[in-house]
mmCIF file of C-alpha atoms in Angstrom:
data_model
loop_
_atom_site.group_PDB
_atom_site.id
_atom_site.type_symbol
_atom_site.label_atom_id
_atom_site.label_comp_id
_atom_site.label_asym_id
_atom_site.label_seq_id
_atom_site.Cartn_x
_atom_site.Cartn_y
_atom_site.Cartn_z
ATOM 1 C CA HIS A 559 102.451 -87.029 34.141
ATOM 2 C CA GLN A 560 99.500 -84.657 34.273
ATOM 3 C CA ASP A 561 96.916 -84.738 31.674
ATOM 4 C CA ARG A 562 96.495 -81.154 29.547
ATOM 5 C CA ALA A 563 93.108 -80.459 30.962
ATOM 6 C CA ALA A 564 94.567 -80.987 34.941
ATOM 7 C CA PHE A 565 97.418 -79.053 34.128
ATOM 8 C CA LEU A 566 95.595 -76.048 32.626
ATOM 9 C CA ALA A 567 92.595 -75.890 34.985
ATOM 10 C CA ALA A 568 95.098 -75.839 37.904
ATOM 11 C CA ARG A 569 96.355 -72.591 36.682
ATOM 12 C CA GLY A 570 93.532 -71.143 35.936
ATOM 13 C CA ILE A 571 93.706 -71.729 31.916
ATOM 14 C CA PRO A 572 90.929 -72.461 29.791
ATOM 15 C CA ALA A 573 91.052 -75.956 28.198
ATOM 16 C CA ASN A 574 90.770 -74.659 24.482
ATOM 17 C CA ASN A 575 93.451 -71.736 25.196
ATOM 18 C CA ARG A 576 96.463 -72.395 22.950
ATOM 19 C CA LEU A 577 99.503 -72.387 25.226
ATOM 20 C CA ILE A 578 102.361 -70.502 24.554
ATOM 21 C CA ALA A 579 105.135 -71.322 26.683
ATOM 22 C CA PHE A 580 108.081 -68.701 26.986
ATOM 23 C CA PHE A 581 111.208 -69.529 29.351
ATOM 24 C CA THR A 582 113.295 -66.843 30.166
ATOM 25 C CA ASN A 583 116.926 -66.403 29.973
ATOM 26 C CA THR A 584 119.679 -65.839 32.741
ATOM 27 C CA ASN A 585 120.071 -62.003 33.595
ATOM 28 C CA THR A 586 123.566 -61.580 31.732
ATOM 29 C CA ILE A 587 121.904 -62.272 28.224
ATOM 30 C CA LYS A 588 117.967 -61.274 28.703
ATOM 31 C CA ALA A 589 118.013 -57.483 29.006
ATOM 32 C CA HIS A 590 115.535 -57.561 25.685
ATOM 33 C CA GLU A 591 113.060 -59.881 27.268
ATOM 34 C CA PRO A 592 110.971 -57.666 29.429
ATOM 35 C CA GLY A 593 110.031 -55.642 26.742
ATOM 36 C CA ILE A 594 109.128 -58.351 24.190
ATOM 37 C CA LEU A 595 107.079 -60.172 26.765
ATOM 38 C CA ARG A 596 105.039 -57.148 27.757
ATOM 39 C CA GLU A 597 104.360 -56.903 24.010
ATOM 40 C CA LEU A 598 103.393 -60.480 23.385
ATOM 41 C CA ALA A 599 101.502 -60.286 26.993
ATOM 42 C CA ARG A 600 99.352 -57.471 25.379
ATOM 43 C CA MET A 601 99.036 -59.299 22.076
ATOM 44 C CA VAL A 602 97.441 -62.156 23.937
ATOM 45 C CA ARG A 603 95.061 -59.827 25.620
ATOM 46 C CA GLU A 604 94.074 -58.694 22.446
ATOM 47 C CA ASP A 605 93.602 -61.972 20.889
ATOM 48 C CA ALA A 606 96.051 -60.733 18.217
ATOM 49 C CA TRP A 607 96.061 -64.489 16.518
ATOM 50 C CA GLY A 608 92.369 -65.083 16.229
ATOM 51 C CA ALA A 609 92.263 -67.666 18.804
ATOM 52 C CA PRO A 610 92.403 -67.683 22.777
ATOM 53 C CA ALA A 611 95.666 -68.158 23.739
ATOM 54 C CA THR A 612 97.837 -67.955 27.302
ATOM 55 C CA LEU A 613 101.299 -67.047 27.493
ATOM 56 C CA PHE A 614 102.922 -68.819 30.249
ATOM 57 C CA LEU A 615 106.178 -67.409 31.322
ATOM 58 C CA ARG A 616 108.499 -69.666 33.317
ATOM 59 C CA LEU A 617 111.014 -67.376 34.638
ATOM 60 C CA HIS A 618 114.695 -68.473 35.077
ATOM 61 C CA PRO A 619 115.016 -69.506 38.939
ATOM 62 C CA HIS A 620 117.729 -66.670 39.330
ATOM 63 C CA ASP A 621 115.788 -64.131 37.618
ATOM 64 C CA LEU A 622 116.417 -60.666 38.891
ATOM 65 C CA LEU A 623 113.555 -59.057 37.384
ATOM 66 C CA TYR A 624 110.903 -61.674 38.722
ATOM 67 C CA HIS A 625 108.747 -58.581 40.467
ATOM 68 C CA GLU A 626 108.770 -56.676 37.325
ATOM 69 C CA LEU A 627 108.068 -59.748 35.024
ATOM 70 C CA ALA A 628 105.133 -60.910 37.927
ATOM 71 C CA ALA A 629 103.305 -57.679 37.203
ATOM 72 C CA LEU A 630 102.398 -59.491 33.919
ATOM 73 C CA HIS A 631 100.746 -62.249 35.709
ATOM 74 C CA ASP A 632 96.873 -61.788 34.682
ATOM 75 C CA PRO A 633 95.358 -65.455 34.286
ATOM 76 C CA PRO A 634 94.063 -66.904 31.912
ATOM 77 C CA HIS A 635 95.896 -64.380 29.762
ATOM 78 C CA VAL A 636 99.149 -64.556 31.272
ATOM 79 C CA VAL A 637 100.847 -66.866 33.984
ATOM 80 C CA VAL A 638 103.917 -66.096 35.431
ATOM 81 C CA THR A 639 105.943 -68.958 37.227
ATOM 82 C CA ARG A 640 109.498 -69.371 38.298
ATOM 83 C CA GLY A 641 111.339 -72.372 38.573
ATOM 84 C CA ASN A 642 112.757 -73.214 42.002
ATOM 85 C CA THR A 643 116.072 -74.676 40.945
ATOM 86 C CA PHE A 644 118.683 -74.614 38.427
ATOM 87 C CA GLY A 645 120.970 -77.594 37.811
ATOM 88 C CA HIS A 646 124.216 -75.456 36.669
ATOM 89 C CA PHE A 647 127.389 -76.934 35.472
ATOM 90 C CA GLY A 648 126.426 -80.571 36.955
ATOM 91 C CA ARG A 649 126.088 -79.103 40.474
ATOM 92 C CA ASP A 650 123.058 -80.530 42.364
ATOM 93 C CA THR A 651 121.012 -77.684 43.329
ATOM 94 C CA GLY A 652 118.299 -79.616 44.803
ATOM 95 C CA ARG A 653 115.633 -79.399 41.857
ATOM 96 C CA SER A 654 112.622 -80.680 43.619
ATOM 97 C CA ALA A 655 110.340 -83.278 42.200
ATOM 98 C CA ALA A 656 107.509 -80.965 41.774
ATOM 99 C CA ASP A 657 109.378 -78.332 39.929
ATOM 100 C CA SER A 658 110.841 -80.958 37.624
ATOM 101 C CA ARG A 659 107.143 -82.481 37.148
ATOM 102 C CA ASP A 660 105.988 -78.786 36.402
ATOM 103 C CA TYR A 661 108.763 -78.243 34.293
ATOM 104 C CA ILE A 662 108.101 -81.300 32.126
ATOM 105 C CA ASN A 663 104.287 -80.838 31.906
ATOM 106 C CA LEU A 664 104.794 -77.563 30.787
ATOM 107 C CA LEU A 665 106.946 -78.797 27.727
ATOM 108 C CA ARG A 666 104.358 -81.687 27.204
ATOM 109 C CA HIS A 667 101.367 -79.265 26.995
ATOM 110 C CA ALA A 668 102.712 -76.262 25.072
ATOM 111 C CA ASP A 669 101.388 -75.790 21.646
ATOM 112 C CA VAL A 670 104.827 -73.846 21.051
ATOM 113 C CA VAL A 671 107.995 -73.039 23.226
ATOM 114 C CA VAL A 672 109.401 -69.526 22.982
ATOM 115 C CA ASN A 673 112.928 -68.624 24.318
ATOM 116 C CA THR A 674 116.154 -66.936 23.184
ATOM 117 C CA GLY A 675 118.867 -69.211 22.464
ATOM 118 C CA SER A 676 118.119 -71.336 25.443
ATOM 119 C CA THR A 677 118.884 -75.145 25.797
ATOM 120 C CA VAL A 678 115.370 -75.466 26.476
ATOM 121 C CA SER A 679 114.928 -75.643 23.091
ATOM 122 C CA LEU A 680 116.691 -79.186 23.106
ATOM 123 C CA ASP A 681 114.086 -80.006 25.856
ATOM 124 C CA ALA A 682 111.030 -79.233 23.681
ATOM 125 C CA LEU A 683 112.349 -80.846 20.752
ATOM 126 C CA VAL A 684 112.300 -84.198 22.606
ATOM 127 C CA TYR A 685 108.611 -83.559 23.113
ATOM 128 C CA GLU A 686 108.141 -82.654 19.225
ATOM 129 C CA LYS A 687 107.094 -79.069 20.105
ATOM 130 C CA PRO A 688 107.422 -76.387 17.422
ATOM 131 C CA VAL A 689 110.549 -73.932 18.919
ATOM 132 C CA VAL A 690 110.531 -70.279 18.227
ATOM 133 C CA CYS A 691 113.892 -68.500 19.013
ATOM 134 C CA LEU A 692 113.915 -64.827 19.548
ATOM 135 C CA ALA A 693 116.622 -63.122 17.237
ATOM 136 C CA PHE A 694 115.755 -59.484 17.707
ATOM 137 C CA ASP A 695 116.020 -56.913 20.464
ATOM 138 C CA GLY A 696 112.620 -55.502 21.207
ATOM 139 C CA ASP A 697 112.625 -52.268 21.916
ATOM 140 C CA ARG A 698 116.369 -51.957 22.766
ATOM 141 C CA ARG A 699 118.797 -51.046 20.171
ATOM 142 C CA PRO A 700 122.399 -52.455 20.691
ATOM 143 C CA PRO A 701 125.334 -52.369 18.273
ATOM 144 C CA ALA A 702 124.824 -55.585 16.115
ATOM 145 C CA SER A 703 127.740 -57.238 17.616
ATOM 146 C CA ASP A 704 125.614 -56.998 21.304
ATOM 147 C CA GLY A 705 122.663 -57.886 19.733
ATOM 148 C CA VAL A 706 120.310 -61.021 20.480
ATOM 149 C CA ALA A 707 121.065 -62.521 16.913
ATOM 150 C CA VAL A 708 124.521 -62.957 17.357
ATOM 151 C CA ARG A 709 124.110 -65.992 19.779
ATOM 152 C CA TYR A 710 122.654 -67.918 17.181
ATOM 153 C CA GLN A 711 126.138 -68.173 15.792
ATOM 154 C CA TRP A 712 127.060 -70.022 18.911
ATOM 155 C CA ASP A 713 128.526 -73.771 18.413
ATOM 156 C CA HIS A 714 125.524 -74.928 20.564
ATOM 157 C CA LEU A 715 122.911 -73.027 18.759
ATOM 158 C CA LYS A 716 123.848 -72.808 15.202
ATOM 159 C CA GLY A 717 123.306 -76.683 14.505
ATOM 160 C CA LEU A 718 119.587 -76.152 15.640
ATOM 161 C CA VAL A 719 119.337 -72.995 13.316
ATOM 162 C CA ASP A 720 121.308 -74.508 10.428
ATOM 163 C CA THR A 721 119.305 -77.695 10.390
ATOM 164 C CA GLY A 722 115.940 -75.886 10.950
ATOM 165 C CA ALA A 723 115.033 -77.495 14.447
ATOM 166 C CA VAL A 724 114.113 -74.174 15.414
ATOM 167 C CA ARG A 725 112.331 -71.250 13.848
ATOM 168 C CA LEU A 726 114.096 -67.767 14.509
ATOM 169 C CA VAL A 727 111.889 -64.674 14.278
ATOM 170 C CA ARG A 728 113.207 -61.148 14.080
ATOM 171 C CA SER A 729 110.431 -58.886 14.716
ATOM 172 C CA TYR A 730 106.946 -58.724 16.434
#
């Protein structure tokens, strides 16, 4: 493991910044995320929470919006990275040791982990990190049956919500 100071310094993040780790989702269920990420990036740059913070975006390895979201990269306010592999349904995709270390260190050093109904919530809970799950659609207005909040009724997420293991947010 890498200590926090070294992890942050290697990415141009001041040691006193709060680290908001946001893990993007797969392309099929992430249409709401770009608008929300742009707003969160704006809020971090404007010090909306009254303390210096860095929004650290770890993009899904197969993120088709990589180039759009990479444009948000603006250290020390916003750091954008992409995982290089993804173990999907038990297939060996060759996740590199370095990628695994980066993933683990990000979880270890995050002050909060944000995602949209991802199993990364479980990983964050192993490291006893507060987990915030987005349950709103940002600037999109889909029918309620297609909205983000519906996914928290899925079996693998419902238990996390019902037990209070994750906190749902329904607006900015």
